[in-house]
C-alpha positions as YAML, in Angstrom:
chain: A
units: angstrom
residues:
- id: 1
  name: MET
  ca: [83.35, -8.96, -52.06]
- id: 2
  name: MET
  ca: [85.19, -11.16, -54.53]
- id: 3
  name: MET
  ca: [82.89, -10.97, -57.54]
- id: 4
  name: VAL
  ca: [79.26, -10.31, -58.48]
- id: 5
  name: LEU
  ca: [77.19, -12.31, -60.97]
- id: 6
  name: GLY
  ca: [73.90, -10.50, -61.43]
- id: 7
  name: LEU
  ca: [72.65, -9.95, -57.89]
- id: 8
  name: PHE
  ca: [74.63, -12.86, -56.43]
- id: 9
  name: VAL
  ca: [77.72, -11.78, -54.49]
- id: 10
  name: PHE
  ca: [80.65, -14.20, -54.22]
- id: 11
  name: GLN
  ca: [82.13, -13.63, -50.76]
- id: 12
  name: LEU
  ca: [83.14, -15.61, -47.68]
- id: 13
  name: ARG
  ca: [79.56, -15.80, -46.34]
- id: 14
  name: THR
  ca: [78.08, -17.14, -49.61]
- id: 15
  name: VAL
  ca: [80.25, -19.07, -52.07]
- id: 16
  name: PRO
  ca: [83.92, -18.09, -51.96]
- id: 17
  name: TYR
  ca: [86.04, -19.48, -54.76]
- id: 18
  name: GLN
  ca: [89.69, -20.45, -54.47]
- id: 19
  name: GLN
  ca: [90.44, -20.58, -58.18]
- id: 20
  name: LEU
  ca: [89.16, -18.74, -61.23]
- id: 21
  name: GLN
  ca: [90.06, -20.02, -64.68]
- id: 22
  name: TYR
  ca: [89.43, -17.64, -67.59]
- id: 23
  name: GLN
  ca: [89.65, -19.02, -71.11]
- id: 24
  name: ARG
  ca: [89.34, -16.98, -74.30]
- id: 25
  name: ASN
  ca: [88.74, -18.62, -77.67]
- id: 26
  name: TRP
  ca: [88.79, -17.53, -81.31]
- id: 27
  name: ARG
  ca: [87.14, -19.22, -84.26]
- id: 28
  name: HIS
  ca: [88.93, -20.32, -87.42]
- id: 29
  name: VAL
  ca: [87.63, -22.35, -90.34]
- id: 30
  name: THR
  ca: [89.86, -24.58, -92.49]
- id: 31
  name: ASN
  ca: [89.48, -24.46, -96.28]
- id: 32
  name: ASN
  ca: [90.87, -27.38, -98.28]
- id: 33
  name: ARG
  ca: [92.72, -26.68, -101.53]
- id: 34
  name: VAL
  ca: [93.79, -28.93, -104.42]
- id: 35
  name: ASN
  ca: [97.51, -29.80, -104.41]
- id: 36
  name: ARG
  ca: [98.15, -27.28, -101.64]
- id: 37
  name: ARG
  ca: [97.95, -27.21, -97.90]
- id: 38
  name: PRO
  ca: [94.66, -26.13, -96.36]
- id: 39
  name: THR
  ca: [94.29, -22.49, -95.37]
- id: 40
  name: THR
  ca: [92.53, -21.07, -92.36]
- id: 41
  name: GLN
  ca: [90.24, -18.08, -92.18]
- id: 42
  name: PHE
  ca: [89.67, -16.10, -89.00]
- id: 43
  name: LEU
  ca: [85.96, -15.85, -88.16]
- id: 44
  name: GLY
  ca: [86.25, -13.75, -85.01]
- id: 45
  name: PRO
  ca: [86.08, -14.27, -81.28]
- id: 46
  name: ASP
  ca: [84.26, -17.21, -79.73]
- id: 47
  name: ASN
  ca: [82.60, -17.38, -76.31]
- id: 48
  name: ASP
  ca: [84.81, -16.84, -73.28]
- id: 49
  name: GLN
  ca: [84.58, -19.42, -70.53]
- id: 50
  name: LEU
  ca: [85.00, -18.87, -66.79]
- id: 51
  name: THR
  ca: [85.32, -21.72, -64.33]
- id: 52
  name: PHE
  ca: [85.15, -21.19, -60.57]
- id: 53
  name: SER
  ca: [86.28, -23.84, -58.13]
- id: 54
  name: GLY
  ca: [86.45, -23.92, -54.38]
- id: 55
  name: VAL
  ca: [85.47, -25.62, -51.17]
- id: 56
  name: LEU
  ca: [82.21, -24.80, -49.43]
- id: 57
  name: MET
  ca: [82.26, -25.30, -45.67]
- id: 58
  name: PRO
  ca: [78.77, -24.51, -44.30]
- id: 59
  name: GLU
  ca: [80.05, -23.81, -40.79]
- id: 60
  name: VAL
  ca: [82.31, -21.03, -42.16]
- id: 61
  name: THR
  ca: [80.93, -20.14, -45.58]
- id: 62
  name: GLY
  ca: [77.53, -20.23, -47.17]
- id: 63
  name: GLY
  ca: [75.58, -23.43, -47.41]
- id: 64
  name: ARG
  ca: [72.77, -24.97, -49.41]
- id: 65
  name: LEU
  ca: [70.91, -21.67, -49.81]
- id: 66
  name: SER
  ca: [73.85, -20.08, -51.61]
- id: 67
  name: LEU
  ca: [74.07, -22.97, -54.06]
- id: 68
  name: LEU
  ca: [70.29, -22.94, -54.47]
- id: 69
  name: ALA
  ca: [70.43, -19.26, -55.45]
- id: 70
  name: LEU
  ca: [72.97, -20.07, -58.18]
- id: 71
  name: GLU
  ca: [70.82, -22.99, -59.38]
- id: 72
  name: LEU
  ca: [67.76, -20.74, -59.63]
- id: 73
  name: MET
  ca: [69.76, -18.22, -61.65]
- id: 74
  name: ALA
  ca: [70.89, -21.01, -64.00]
- id: 75
  name: GLU
  ca: [67.33, -22.31, -64.42]
- id: 76
  name: GLN
  ca: [66.19, -18.88, -65.61]
- id: 77
  name: GLY
  ca: [68.58, -19.17, -68.55]
- id: 78
  name: LYS
  ca: [69.44, -15.47, -68.46]
- id: 79
  name: ALA
  ca: [72.77, -13.79, -69.06]
- id: 80
  name: TRP
  ca: [74.03, -11.97, -65.97]
- id: 81
  name: PRO
  ca: [76.67, -9.22, -65.70]
- id: 82
  name: LEU
  ca: [79.89, -10.48, -64.13]
- id: 83
  name: ILE
  ca: [81.97, -7.88, -62.27]
- id: 84
  name: GLU
  ca: [85.11, -8.57, -60.25]
- id: 85
  name: GLY
  ca: [85.61, -6.96, -56.83]
- id: 86
  name: GLY
  ca: [88.43, -4.78, -58.20]
- id: 87
  name: GLY
  ca: [86.09, -3.28, -60.81]
- id: 88
  name: THR
  ca: [86.92, -5.42, -63.86]
- id: 89
  name: ILE
  ca: [83.78, -5.94, -65.96]
- id: 90
  name: TYR
  ca: [83.88, -9.30, -67.73]
- id: 91
  name: GLY
  ca: [80.58, -8.91, -69.58]
- id: 92
  name: MET
  ca: [77.36, -10.92, -69.67]
- id: 93
  name: TYR
  ca: [77.56, -14.59, -68.70]
- id: 94
  name: VAL
  ca: [75.18, -17.53, -68.38]
- id: 95
  name: ILE
  ca: [75.56, -20.40, -65.93]
- id: 96
  name: GLU
  ca: [75.99, -23.55, -68.01]
- id: 97
  name: SER
  ca: [76.74, -26.05, -65.28]
- id: 98
  name: LEU
  ca: [77.08, -26.44, -61.54]
- id: 99
  name: SER
  ca: [78.65, -29.50, -59.96]
- id: 100
  name: ARG
  ca: [79.11, -30.45, -56.35]
- id: 101
  name: ARG
  ca: [80.83, -33.22, -54.51]
- id: 102
  name: LYS
  ca: [80.08, -34.13, -50.90]
- id: 103
  name: ARG
  ca: [82.31, -35.72, -48.33]
- id: 104
  name: ASN
  ca: [80.76, -37.23, -45.24]
- id: 105
  name: PHE
  ca: [82.67, -37.22, -41.99]
- id: 106
  name: SER
  ca: [81.55, -39.14, -38.96]
- id: 107
  name: PRO
  ca: [81.50, -36.93, -35.85]
- id: 108
  name: ALA
  ca: [81.92, -39.98, -33.59]
- id: 109
  name: VAL
  ca: [85.38, -41.12, -34.69]
- id: 110
  name: LYS
  ca: [87.27, -42.92, -31.92]
- id: 111
  name: ARG
  ca: [91.04, -42.80, -31.74]
- id: 112
  name: GLU
  ca: [92.94, -45.89, -30.75]
- id: 113
  name: LYS
  ca: [96.36, -45.93, -29.09]
...
């Protein structure tokens, strides 16, 4: 098991990811002043963002059903607990987007000498 989002398990049989990007943000507001440089005020933490990327090969990994499960979770609009396989708890996360790109390969490719 690589990671769990709600009841969905990221693993080789479902949707394995090759890269995980974790971005933390903090909020600041800028206040303009007369004849002086603007100052900034710290407002606190902003939302963290996680991005998973990988290659899905249906003959080895999960296929359309795995992606469909993630789409259904996203359509519910709920926040899901995200827990890494090593036990790190990231917190509650929503799925904001899911993108896929297909490549078609012809099984009848002839080689020429």
